[in-house]
Coordinates of C-alpha atoms in Angstrom, one line a residue:
G1 CA -40.5 -63.5 37.4
A2 CA -37.1 -64.8 38.4
R3 CA -37.3 -67.8 36.0
V4 CA -38.8 -68.3 32.5
H5 CA -38.7 -71.6 30.8
A6 CA -39.3 -72.6 27.2
P7 CA -41.8 -75.4 26.4
D8 CA -38.9 -77.8 26.4
D9 CA -38.0 -76.6 29.9
T10 CA -34.9 -74.8 28.7
T11 CA -34.2 -71.7 30.9
I12 CA -34.5 -68.6 28.8
H13 CA -34.5 -66.0 31.6
A14 CA -33.0 -66.3 35.1
Q15 CA -32.1 -63.9 37.9
D16 CA -30.8 -65.0 41.3
I17 CA -30.5 -63.2 44.6
D18 CA -26.9 -62.4 45.6
P19 CA -25.7 -65.3 47.8
A20 CA -24.4 -62.9 50.5
I21 CA -27.9 -61.4 50.8
V22 CA -29.6 -64.8 50.9
R23 CA -27.4 -65.8 53.8
R24 CA -28.6 -62.7 55.7
L25 CA -32.3 -63.1 54.7
V26 CA -32.5 -66.4 56.6
L27 CA -31.1 -65.0 59.9
P28 CA -33.4 -64.5 62.9
E29 CA -32.8 -60.8 62.8
I30 CA -34.7 -60.7 59.5
A31 CA -37.1 -63.7 59.8
G32 CA -37.8 -63.0 63.5
A33 CA -36.3 -64.7 66.5
H34 CA -39.8 -65.7 67.6
G35 CA -39.8 -68.5 65.0
R36 CA -43.3 -67.9 63.8
V37 CA -42.4 -67.2 60.2
I38 CA -41.7 -70.1 57.9
V39 CA -38.7 -69.4 55.6
N40 CA -38.5 -71.0 52.1
L41 CA -35.8 -70.9 49.5
F42 CA -36.5 -71.7 45.8
T43 CA -33.8 -72.9 43.4
E44 CA -34.0 -73.8 39.7
H45 CA -35.9 -77.0 40.5
G46 CA -36.1 -77.2 44.3
W47 CA -38.0 -76.0 47.3
L48 CA -36.1 -75.7 50.6
I49 CA -37.8 -75.0 53.9
D50 CA -36.7 -74.4 57.5
R51 CA -39.2 -76.9 59.1
D52 CA -41.7 -79.5 58.2
A53 CA -45.0 -77.9 57.1
P54 CA -47.2 -80.6 55.5
H55 CA -50.2 -78.2 55.2
L56 CA -48.3 -76.4 52.5
L57 CA -48.2 -79.5 50.3
E58 CA -52.0 -79.2 49.8
F59 CA -51.3 -76.5 47.3
H60 CA -49.1 -78.7 45.2
Q61 CA -51.1 -81.9 45.0
D62 CA -51.4 -81.8 41.2
S63 CA -47.8 -81.0 40.5
G64 CA -46.3 -83.3 43.2
F65 CA -43.8 -80.5 44.1
R66 CA -42.3 -81.3 47.5
Y67 CA -40.0 -79.4 49.9
E68 CA -36.7 -80.5 51.5
V69 CA -36.2 -79.4 55.1
I70 CA -32.7 -78.0 55.6
D71 CA -30.7 -76.0 58.1
M72 CA -31.0 -72.5 56.6
L73 CA -28.0 -71.2 58.4
A74 CA -25.8 -73.8 56.8
H75 CA -26.9 -72.9 53.2
D76 CA -24.3 -71.0 51.2
G77 CA -27.0 -68.8 49.5
A78 CA -26.1 -69.8 46.0
D79 CA -28.6 -70.3 43.1
I80 CA -31.6 -68.9 45.0
A81 CA -34.2 -67.3 42.8
K82 CA -36.7 -66.4 45.5
V83 CA -37.1 -66.3 49.3
L84 CA -40.6 -66.7 50.6
Y85 CA -41.7 -65.9 54.1
I86 CA -45.0 -67.4 55.3
G87 CA -46.7 -66.1 58.5
E88 CA -49.2 -63.8 60.0
P89 CA -49.5 -60.4 58.2
A90 CA -48.3 -58.5 61.3
D91 CA -45.1 -60.6 61.5
L92 CA -44.5 -60.3 57.8
A93 CA -44.8 -56.5 58.0
V94 CA -41.9 -56.5 60.5
V95 CA -39.9 -58.7 58.1
A96 CA -40.6 -56.4 55.2
E97 CA -39.5 -53.4 57.3
Q98 CA -36.3 -55.1 58.4
M99 CA -35.5 -55.7 54.7
R100 CA -36.3 -52.1 53.8
V101 CA -33.9 -50.8 56.4
Q102 CA -31.1 -53.3 55.7
F103 CA -31.3 -53.7 51.9
G104 CA -33.1 -50.6 50.6
D105 CA -33.7 -50.9 46.8
A106 CA -31.5 -54.0 46.4
L107 CA -34.5 -56.4 46.7
Y108 CA -37.9 -56.7 45.1
V109 CA -40.3 -57.4 47.9
T110 CA -44.0 -58.1 47.3
Y111 CA -47.0 -60.0 48.7
S112 CA -48.4 -63.0 46.7
L113 CA -51.0 -63.5 49.5
P114 CA -51.5 -61.6 52.7
D115 CA -49.6 -64.3 54.5
C116 CA -46.9 -64.8 51.9
L117 CA -44.1 -62.3 51.4
E118 CA -41.9 -62.9 48.3
V119 CA -38.3 -61.6 47.9
M120 CA -36.3 -61.5 44.7
T121 CA -33.4 -59.5 43.4
A122 CA -34.3 -55.9 42.6
N123 CA -34.6 -56.2 38.8
V124 CA -37.1 -59.1 38.9
S125 CA -40.8 -59.0 38.4
K126 CA -43.4 -60.8 36.3
G127 CA -43.6 -57.8 34.0
R128 CA -39.8 -57.9 33.3
A129 CA -40.0 -61.6 32.7
L130 CA -42.9 -61.0 30.3
R131 CA -40.9 -58.4 28.4
A132 CA -38.0 -60.8 28.1
V133 CA -40.3 -63.4 26.5
L134 CA -42.0 -60.9 24.2
G135 CA -38.6 -59.7 23.0
R136 CA -37.6 -63.3 22.3
L137 CA -40.8 -64.0 20.4
G138 CA -40.8 -60.6 18.6
V139 CA -44.3 -59.8 19.9
D140 CA -45.5 -56.4 20.9
A141 CA -46.8 -56.0 24.5
G142 CA -49.9 -54.5 23.0
H143 CA -50.8 -57.9 21.6
C144 CA -50.4 -59.6 25.0
V145 CA -53.2 -60.8 27.4
A146 CA -52.4 -61.1 31.1
F147 CA -54.4 -61.9 34.2
G148 CA -53.6 -61.1 37.8
D149 CA -55.1 -61.3 41.3
N150 CA -52.4 -60.1 43.8
M151 CA -49.8 -57.5 44.5
N152 CA -47.0 -59.4 42.7
D153 CA -49.0 -59.0 39.5
I154 CA -48.8 -55.2 39.3
D155 CA -45.9 -54.9 36.8
L156 CA -47.4 -57.8 34.7
L157 CA -50.7 -56.0 34.4
E158 CA -49.1 -52.7 33.6
T159 CA -47.0 -54.3 30.9
A160 CA -49.6 -56.3 29.0
G161 CA -51.7 -54.5 26.4
H162 CA -54.8 -56.5 27.4
A163 CA -54.7 -56.8 31.2
F164 CA -57.5 -58.3 33.3
M165 CA -58.0 -58.7 37.0
M166 CA -59.9 -61.4 38.9
N167 CA -63.1 -60.4 40.7
N168 CA -61.7 -61.9 43.9
A169 CA -58.3 -60.0 43.6
N170 CA -56.6 -58.5 46.5
P171 CA -58.4 -55.3 47.4
D172 CA -55.1 -53.4 47.5
L173 CA -54.5 -54.5 43.9
I174 CA -57.9 -53.3 42.9
A175 CA -57.2 -49.9 44.6
R176 CA -53.8 -49.7 43.0
L177 CA -55.0 -50.4 39.4
P178 CA -58.7 -49.4 39.4
H179 CA -58.7 -49.0 35.6
I180 CA -58.0 -52.7 34.9
P181 CA -61.2 -54.6 33.9
R182 CA -62.3 -57.3 36.3
I183 CA -63.5 -60.7 35.2
G184 CA -64.7 -63.9 37.0
N185 CA -63.2 -65.5 40.1
N186 CA -60.1 -67.7 39.9
F187 CA -61.8 -70.5 41.8
D188 CA -64.5 -70.6 39.1
A189 CA -62.2 -71.0 36.1
G190 CA -62.5 -67.3 35.4
V191 CA -59.4 -67.1 33.2
A192 CA -60.4 -70.1 31.1
R193 CA -63.9 -68.7 30.7
H194 CA -62.6 -65.2 29.7
L195 CA -60.1 -66.7 27.2
R196 CA -63.0 -68.6 25.5
T197 CA -64.8 -65.3 25.2
L198 CA -61.8 -63.3 24.0
F199 CA -61.0 -65.8 21.2
A200 CA -64.6 -66.8 20.5
L201 CA -63.9 -70.4 21.3
E202 CA -67.5 -71.2 22.0
D203 CA -68.5 -70.1 18.5
L204 CA -65.6 -72.0 17.0
A205 CA -66.6 -75.2 18.9
A206 CA -70.2 -74.8 17.8
S207 CA -69.2 -74.4 14.2
R208 CA -67.4 -77.7 14.2
V209 CA -70.3 -79.7 15.6
P210 CA -71.6 -82.1 12.9
T211 CA -75.1 -81.4 11.7

């Protein structure tokens, strides 16, 4: 939600975290002096990390997106769209509580996975980003389709007129939005399958088969 790009990669929506806050978010008093939590910073086009973590690259094999290991304490905090903490849920709960105490409502804090805690500036969310795009296109939210599977999708699903949740969504998301219809699993092309159903693409493809 902190960045939206047009098809030509032009930035049409951007919100960064205050640099002074970023500099505090990487300190041991937030991330934990024990060193178990991996700290990541995301810029417009880059991924910065506080240690080598090759297992994380498995999630970016198709895109080729790679990280750069840096000294977090030496970073000036500028141009950071998102801070991501990766660690055990118990450790992340402590991180989240530290941020609540020190920053209050100045930050938007959410889980993208049980072991991934995302932090952005307070007025950032997927729903806000969607509203920015819809306003640019002149499209009513009631005509928008959206899919979600985790806690960082709440605002997105509440914004779109036609919202759907994956069958394998985070149980906390299911409990939070019990009225949202559930579809297939994301590891079984659930979104693609549902789009084909919504837009009758199977029927369209069949009608174009030569006889």
